[in-house]
Structures are given as structure tokens and as C-alpha cells.
PDB file of C-alpha atoms in Angstrom:
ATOM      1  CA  UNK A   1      -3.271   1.047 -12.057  1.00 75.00           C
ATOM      2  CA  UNK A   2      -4.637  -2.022 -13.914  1.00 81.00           C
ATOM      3  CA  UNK A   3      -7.940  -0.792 -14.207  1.00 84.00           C
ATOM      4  CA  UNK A   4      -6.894   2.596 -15.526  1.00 87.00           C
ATOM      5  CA  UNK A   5      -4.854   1.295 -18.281  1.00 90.00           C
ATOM      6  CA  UNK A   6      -7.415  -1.351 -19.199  1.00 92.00           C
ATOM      7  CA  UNK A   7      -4.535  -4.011 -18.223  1.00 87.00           C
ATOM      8  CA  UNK A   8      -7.198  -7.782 -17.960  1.00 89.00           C
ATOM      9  CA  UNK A   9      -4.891  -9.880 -15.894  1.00 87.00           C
ATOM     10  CA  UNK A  10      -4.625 -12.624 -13.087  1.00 85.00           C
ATOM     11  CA  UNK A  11      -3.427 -11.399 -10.036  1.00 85.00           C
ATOM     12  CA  UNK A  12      -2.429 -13.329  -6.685  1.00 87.00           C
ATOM     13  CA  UNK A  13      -3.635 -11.310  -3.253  1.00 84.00           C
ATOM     14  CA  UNK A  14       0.102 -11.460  -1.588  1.00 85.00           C
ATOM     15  CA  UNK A  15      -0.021 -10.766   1.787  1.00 82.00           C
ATOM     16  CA  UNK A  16       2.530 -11.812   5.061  1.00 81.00           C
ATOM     17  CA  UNK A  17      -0.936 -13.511   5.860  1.00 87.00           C
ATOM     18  CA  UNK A  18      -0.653 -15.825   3.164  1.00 88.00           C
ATOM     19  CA  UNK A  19       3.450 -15.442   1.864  1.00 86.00           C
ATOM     20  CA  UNK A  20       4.891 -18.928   1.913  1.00 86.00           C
ATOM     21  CA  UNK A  21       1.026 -20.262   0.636  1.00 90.00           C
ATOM     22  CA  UNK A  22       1.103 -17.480  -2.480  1.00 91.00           C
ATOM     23  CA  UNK A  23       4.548 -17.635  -3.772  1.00 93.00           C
ATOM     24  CA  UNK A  24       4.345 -21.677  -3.562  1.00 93.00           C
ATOM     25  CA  UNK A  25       1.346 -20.717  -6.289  1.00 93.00           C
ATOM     26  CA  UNK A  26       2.977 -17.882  -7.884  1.00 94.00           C
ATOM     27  CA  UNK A  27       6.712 -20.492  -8.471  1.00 95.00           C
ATOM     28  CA  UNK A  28       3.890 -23.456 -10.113  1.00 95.00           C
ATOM     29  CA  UNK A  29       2.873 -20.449 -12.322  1.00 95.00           C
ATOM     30  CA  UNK A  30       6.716 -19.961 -13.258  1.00 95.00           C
ATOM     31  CA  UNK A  31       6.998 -23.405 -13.528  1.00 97.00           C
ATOM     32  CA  UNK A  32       4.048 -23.524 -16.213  1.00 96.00           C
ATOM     33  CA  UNK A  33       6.024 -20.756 -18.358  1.00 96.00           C
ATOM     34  CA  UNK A  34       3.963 -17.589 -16.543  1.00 94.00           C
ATOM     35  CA  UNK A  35       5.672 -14.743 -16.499  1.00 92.00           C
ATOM     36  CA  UNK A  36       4.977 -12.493 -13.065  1.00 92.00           C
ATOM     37  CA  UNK A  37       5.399  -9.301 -11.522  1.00 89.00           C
ATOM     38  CA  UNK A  38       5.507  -8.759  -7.859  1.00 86.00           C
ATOM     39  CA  UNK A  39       3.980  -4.964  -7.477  1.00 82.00           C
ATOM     40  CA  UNK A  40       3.248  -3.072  -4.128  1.00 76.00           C
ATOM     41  CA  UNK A  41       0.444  -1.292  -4.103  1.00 69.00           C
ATOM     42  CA  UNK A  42       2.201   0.959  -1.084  1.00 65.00           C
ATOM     43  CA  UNK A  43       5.543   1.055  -0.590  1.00 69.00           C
ATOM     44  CA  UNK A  44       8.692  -1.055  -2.848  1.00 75.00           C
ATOM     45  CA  UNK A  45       8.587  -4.134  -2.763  1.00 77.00           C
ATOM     46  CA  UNK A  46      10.505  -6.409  -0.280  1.00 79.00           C
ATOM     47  CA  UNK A  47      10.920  -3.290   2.273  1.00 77.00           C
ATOM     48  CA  UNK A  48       8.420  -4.041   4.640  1.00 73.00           C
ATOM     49  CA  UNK A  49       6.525  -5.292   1.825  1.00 78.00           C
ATOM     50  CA  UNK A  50       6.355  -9.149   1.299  1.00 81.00           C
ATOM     51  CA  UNK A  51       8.149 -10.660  -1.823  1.00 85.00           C
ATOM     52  CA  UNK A  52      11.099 -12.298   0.408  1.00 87.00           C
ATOM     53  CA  UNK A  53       9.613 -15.525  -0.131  1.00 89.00           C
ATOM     54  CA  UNK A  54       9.309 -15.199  -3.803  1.00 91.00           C
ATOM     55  CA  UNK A  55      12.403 -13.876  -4.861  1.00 91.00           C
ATOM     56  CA  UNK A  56      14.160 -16.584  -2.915  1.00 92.00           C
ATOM     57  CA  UNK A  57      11.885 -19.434  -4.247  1.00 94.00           C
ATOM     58  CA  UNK A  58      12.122 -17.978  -7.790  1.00 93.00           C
ATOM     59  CA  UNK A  59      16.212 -18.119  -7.571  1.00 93.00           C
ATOM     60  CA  UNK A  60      16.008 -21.449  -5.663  1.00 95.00           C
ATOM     61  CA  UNK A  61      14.181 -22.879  -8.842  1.00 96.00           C
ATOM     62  CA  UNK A  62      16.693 -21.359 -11.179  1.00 95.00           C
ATOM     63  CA  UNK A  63      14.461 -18.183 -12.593  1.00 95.00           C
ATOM     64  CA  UNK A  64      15.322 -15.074 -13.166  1.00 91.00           C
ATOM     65  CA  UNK A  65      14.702 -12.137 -10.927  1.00 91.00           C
ATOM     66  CA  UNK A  66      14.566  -8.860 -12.336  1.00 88.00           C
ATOM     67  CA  UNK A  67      13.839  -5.674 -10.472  1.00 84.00           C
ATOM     68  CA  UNK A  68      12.409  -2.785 -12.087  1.00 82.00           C
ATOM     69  CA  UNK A  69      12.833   0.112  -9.798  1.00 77.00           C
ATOM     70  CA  UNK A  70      10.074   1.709  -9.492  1.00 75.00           C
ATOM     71  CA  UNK A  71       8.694   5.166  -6.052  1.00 77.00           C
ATOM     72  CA  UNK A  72      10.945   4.043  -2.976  1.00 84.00           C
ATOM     73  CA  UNK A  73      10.185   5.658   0.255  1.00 88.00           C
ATOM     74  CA  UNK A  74      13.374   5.238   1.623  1.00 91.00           C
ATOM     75  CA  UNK A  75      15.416   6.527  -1.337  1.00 91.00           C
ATOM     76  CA  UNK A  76      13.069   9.594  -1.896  1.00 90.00           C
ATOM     77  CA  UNK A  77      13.325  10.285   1.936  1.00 94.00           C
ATOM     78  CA  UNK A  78      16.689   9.781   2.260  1.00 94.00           C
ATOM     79  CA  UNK A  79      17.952  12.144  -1.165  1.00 92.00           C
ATOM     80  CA  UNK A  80      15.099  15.152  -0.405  1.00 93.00           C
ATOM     81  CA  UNK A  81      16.456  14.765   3.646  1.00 95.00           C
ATOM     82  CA  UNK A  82      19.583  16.949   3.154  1.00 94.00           C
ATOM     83  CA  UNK A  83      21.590  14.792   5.442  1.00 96.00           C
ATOM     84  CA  UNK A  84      24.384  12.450   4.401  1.00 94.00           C
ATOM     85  CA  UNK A  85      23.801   9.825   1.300  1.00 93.00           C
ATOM     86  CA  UNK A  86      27.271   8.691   1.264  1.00 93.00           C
ATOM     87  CA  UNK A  87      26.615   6.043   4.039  1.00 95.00           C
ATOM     88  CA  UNK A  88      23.313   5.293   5.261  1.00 96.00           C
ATOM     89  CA  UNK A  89      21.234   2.273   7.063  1.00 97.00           C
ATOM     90  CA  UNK A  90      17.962   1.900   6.701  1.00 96.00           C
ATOM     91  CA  UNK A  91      16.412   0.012  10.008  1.00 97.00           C
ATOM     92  CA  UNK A  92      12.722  -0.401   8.900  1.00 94.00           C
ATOM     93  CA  UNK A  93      10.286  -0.094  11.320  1.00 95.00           C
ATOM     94  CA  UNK A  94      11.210  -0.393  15.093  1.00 97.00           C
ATOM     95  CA  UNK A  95       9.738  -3.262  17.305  1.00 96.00           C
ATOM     96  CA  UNK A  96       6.319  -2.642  19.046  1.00 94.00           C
ATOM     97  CA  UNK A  97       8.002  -3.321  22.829  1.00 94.00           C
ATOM     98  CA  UNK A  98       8.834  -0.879  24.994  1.00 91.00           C
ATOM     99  CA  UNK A  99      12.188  -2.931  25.825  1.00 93.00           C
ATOM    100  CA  UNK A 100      12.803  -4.304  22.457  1.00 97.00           C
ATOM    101  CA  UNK A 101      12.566  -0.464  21.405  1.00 97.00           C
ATOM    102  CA  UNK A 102      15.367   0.624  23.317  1.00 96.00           C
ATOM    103  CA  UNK A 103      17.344  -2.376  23.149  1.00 97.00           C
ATOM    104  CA  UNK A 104      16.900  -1.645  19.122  1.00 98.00           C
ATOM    105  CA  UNK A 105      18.258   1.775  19.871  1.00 98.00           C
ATOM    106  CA  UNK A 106      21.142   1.333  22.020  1.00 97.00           C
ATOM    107  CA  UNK A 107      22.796  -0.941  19.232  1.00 97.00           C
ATOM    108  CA  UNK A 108      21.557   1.668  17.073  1.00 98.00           C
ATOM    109  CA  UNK A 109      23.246   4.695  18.902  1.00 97.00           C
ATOM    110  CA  UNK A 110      26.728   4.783  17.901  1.00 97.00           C
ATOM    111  CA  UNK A 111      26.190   4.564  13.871  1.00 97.00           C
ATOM    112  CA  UNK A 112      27.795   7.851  12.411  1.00 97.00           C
ATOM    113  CA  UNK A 113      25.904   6.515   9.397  1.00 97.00           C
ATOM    114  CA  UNK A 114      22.611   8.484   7.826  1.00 98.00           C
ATOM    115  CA  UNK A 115      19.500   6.327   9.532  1.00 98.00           C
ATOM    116  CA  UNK A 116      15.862   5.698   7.724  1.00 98.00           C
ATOM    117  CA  UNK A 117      12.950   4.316   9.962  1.00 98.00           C
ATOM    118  CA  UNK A 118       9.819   3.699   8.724  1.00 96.00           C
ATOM    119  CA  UNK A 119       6.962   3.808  11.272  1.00 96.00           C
ATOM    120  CA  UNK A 120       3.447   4.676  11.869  1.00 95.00           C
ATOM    121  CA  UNK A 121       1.165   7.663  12.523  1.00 95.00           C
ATOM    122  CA  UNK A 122      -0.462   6.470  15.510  1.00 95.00           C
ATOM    123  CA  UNK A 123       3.204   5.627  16.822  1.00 96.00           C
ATOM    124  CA  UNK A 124       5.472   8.691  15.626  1.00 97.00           C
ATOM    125  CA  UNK A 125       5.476  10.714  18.572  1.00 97.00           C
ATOM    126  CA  UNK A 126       6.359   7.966  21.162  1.00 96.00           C
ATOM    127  CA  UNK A 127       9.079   6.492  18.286  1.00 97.00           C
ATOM    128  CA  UNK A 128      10.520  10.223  18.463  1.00 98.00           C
ATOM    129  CA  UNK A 129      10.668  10.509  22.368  1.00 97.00           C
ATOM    130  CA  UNK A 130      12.296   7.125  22.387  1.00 97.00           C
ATOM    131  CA  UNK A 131      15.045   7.728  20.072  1.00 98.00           C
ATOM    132  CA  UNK A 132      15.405  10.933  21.775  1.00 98.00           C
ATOM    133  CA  UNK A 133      15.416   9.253  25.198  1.00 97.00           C
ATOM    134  CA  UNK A 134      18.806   7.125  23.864  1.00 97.00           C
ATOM    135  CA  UNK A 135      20.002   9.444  20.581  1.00 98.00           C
ATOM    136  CA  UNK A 136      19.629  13.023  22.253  1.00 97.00           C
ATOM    137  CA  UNK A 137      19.220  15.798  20.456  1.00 97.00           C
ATOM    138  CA  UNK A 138      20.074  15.043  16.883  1.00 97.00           C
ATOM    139  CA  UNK A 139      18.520  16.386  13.624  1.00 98.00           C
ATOM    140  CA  UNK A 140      15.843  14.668  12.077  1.00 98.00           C
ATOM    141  CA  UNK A 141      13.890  14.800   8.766  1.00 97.00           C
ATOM    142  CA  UNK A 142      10.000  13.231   9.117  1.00 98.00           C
ATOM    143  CA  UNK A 143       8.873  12.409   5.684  1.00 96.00           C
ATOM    144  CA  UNK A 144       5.219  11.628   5.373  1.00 95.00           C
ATOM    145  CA  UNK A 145       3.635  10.292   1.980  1.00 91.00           C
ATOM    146  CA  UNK A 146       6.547  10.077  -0.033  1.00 87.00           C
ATOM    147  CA  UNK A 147       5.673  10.291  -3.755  1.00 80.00           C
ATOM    148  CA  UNK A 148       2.192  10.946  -2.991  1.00 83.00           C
ATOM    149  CA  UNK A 149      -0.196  14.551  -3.371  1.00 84.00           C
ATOM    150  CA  UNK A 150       0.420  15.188   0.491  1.00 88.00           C
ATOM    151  CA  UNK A 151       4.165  15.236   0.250  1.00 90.00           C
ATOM    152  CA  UNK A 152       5.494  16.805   3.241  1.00 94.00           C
ATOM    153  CA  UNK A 153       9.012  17.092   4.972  1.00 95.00           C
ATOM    154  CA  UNK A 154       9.236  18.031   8.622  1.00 97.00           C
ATOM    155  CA  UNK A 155      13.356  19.207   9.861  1.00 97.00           C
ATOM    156  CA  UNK A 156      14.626  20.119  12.953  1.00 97.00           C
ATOM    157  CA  UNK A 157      16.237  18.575  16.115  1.00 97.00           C
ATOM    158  CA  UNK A 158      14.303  16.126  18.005  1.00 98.00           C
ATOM    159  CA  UNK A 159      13.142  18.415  20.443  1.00 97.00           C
ATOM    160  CA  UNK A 160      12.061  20.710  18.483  1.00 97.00           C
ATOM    161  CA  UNK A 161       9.999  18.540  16.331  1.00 97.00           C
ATOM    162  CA  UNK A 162       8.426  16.673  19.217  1.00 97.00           C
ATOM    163  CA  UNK A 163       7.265  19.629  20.691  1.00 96.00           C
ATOM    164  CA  UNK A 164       5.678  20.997  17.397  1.00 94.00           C
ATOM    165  CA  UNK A 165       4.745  17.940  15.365  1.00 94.00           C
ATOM    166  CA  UNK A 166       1.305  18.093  14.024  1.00 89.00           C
ATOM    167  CA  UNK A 167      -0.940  14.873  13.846  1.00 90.00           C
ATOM    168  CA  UNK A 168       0.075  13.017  11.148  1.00 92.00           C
ATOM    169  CA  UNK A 169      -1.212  10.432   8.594  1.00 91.00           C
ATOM    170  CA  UNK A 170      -0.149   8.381   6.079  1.00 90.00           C
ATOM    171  CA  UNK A 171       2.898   6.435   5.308  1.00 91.00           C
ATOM    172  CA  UNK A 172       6.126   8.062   7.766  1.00 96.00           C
ATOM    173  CA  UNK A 173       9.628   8.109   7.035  1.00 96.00           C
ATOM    174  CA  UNK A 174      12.451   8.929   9.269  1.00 98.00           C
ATOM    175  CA  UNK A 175      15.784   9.750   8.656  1.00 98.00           C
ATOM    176  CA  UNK A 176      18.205  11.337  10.918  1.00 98.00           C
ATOM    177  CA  UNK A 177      21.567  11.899  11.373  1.00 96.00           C
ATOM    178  CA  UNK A 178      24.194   9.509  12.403  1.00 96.00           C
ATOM    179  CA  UNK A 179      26.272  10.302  15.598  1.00 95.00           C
ATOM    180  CA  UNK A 180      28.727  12.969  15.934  1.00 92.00           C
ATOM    181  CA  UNK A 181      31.959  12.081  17.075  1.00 84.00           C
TER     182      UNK A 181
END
């Protein structure tokens, strides 16, 4: 985005590689009277982005923190979904553990709130038979490459969209309804 607006400026490679090593950089640059923006090439930052570390280290030193909101995968997912906006919890991605998956889910089970996973292609279809496994049969929205040219929404119960779920790519959202009671 630099390059095509001709933008000539330093930036820091921010990475959870190299988080608490960057932002110590990124605060001395504060420090010196810098002004910086933390941008996500994919994604917002801070959700499942890094920027935790900066934020916090900015406010600890007394600067100012000031988002500009900007594409949000979750949001876009969650208002295009047709399900429920009025309460909603977005879990992020799930751990990679077959155990710590469905430990994740049975706490998870009993919200009546709108849920928003993020997760990835090579791990969709497995992520939907688990939550099927503990959820059952609820409706689901997958959301793949939100913002982006490849756009697409997939709707339908679990079972439905397990059995006819194409390969995906990209970037995957999930959002699905809360439980009935």
C-alpha cells in the first residue's frame, strides 16, 4: 500500500517472532518524538495479529493510542452472517489439540450468544466435525476472504456444510449460532 501511494517510510517487521524485541524499538521511537502506526498487512490488528505488546507498552509509557478502524474479518463476517449481532463472542482460532479442542468447546457449548472462529484452510473440515461432534446440528456461516476479490459466504447447518464444503483457501471465518434453549 506504501509502494502504491509512493509513501518513503521506516517500517519495523512485527512479528509474534520478534513482539516484545520490536515494540521495545518501536516505544524508544515514541520516546524520540516518532509518531507510529501499527498496520496488518492481513487481518486487524491485535486479533490474532500482534500489537498486544505495543499498545500496552505505549499506555504504560503514558502515549496515546489511537485506533483507526480500518477491514475487520470478524465484524464483516459477523454483519453479512445473518445471524444475531446483538450479542456475540468472538473465540479466535481454536487450539491445535485434539483434547484442548473439545475441552475449548464444551465451555463453549452453552453460549446462546452469536460465535466467530477464525481458523485455517487446511484445518476447516476437522474444526467443523469437532464443533459438530459437541454443538450438533446448528447453523453456520463460513466466510472465506473477507474484504478481499474471492469473497465468499457458505450457510447451512453443520451437516450439511460438512458434507458439501468445497476445498477452501484463504483467510476463514466462522460464525454460528449460539444455543437454542
Amino acid at each position: 500500500l506504501l509502494k502504491h501511494f509512493n509513501i518513503d517510510t521506516k517500517m519495523i517487521i512485527h512479528h509474534k517472532h520478534n513482539e516484545n524485541k520490536s515494540s521495545d524499538g518501536i516505544i524508544e521511537l515514541l520516546k524520540e518524538g516518532n509518531d507510529v502506526a501499527l498496520v496488518s498487512d492481513a487481518g486487524y490488528p491485535l486479533i490474532s495479529d500482534p500489537g498486544h505488546s505495543v499498545v500496552s507498552k505505549a499506555i504504560f509509557n503514558d502515549f496515546n493510542v489511537v485506533p483507526i478502524s480500518g477491514s475487520s474479518a470478524v465484524l464483516n463476517a459477523l454483519v453479512a452472517s445473518g445471524l444475531s449481532t446483538e450479542s456475540f463472542s468472538f473465540v479466535g482460532f481454536l487450539p491445535l489439540k485434539k483434547s484442548e479442542i473439545k475441552d475449548k468447546l464444551e465451555q463453549l457449548e452453552s453460549r446462546q450468544d452469536t460465535l466467530i472462529f477464525y481458523e485455517a484452510p487446511h484445518r476447516i473440515l476437522a474444526t467443523l466435525k469437532n464443533i459438530f461432534e459437541v454443538f450438533g446440528d446448528r447453523y453456520v456461516v463460513i466466510a472465506r476472504e473477507m474484504t478481499k476479490r474471492y469473497e465468499e459466504f457458505i450457510r447451512g447447518n453443520l451437516s450439511t456444510v460438512i458434507e458439501q464444503l468445497p476445498e477452501l483457501k484463504g483467510e476463514i471465518v466462522i460464525v454460528m449460532d449460539g444455543k437454542t434453549i
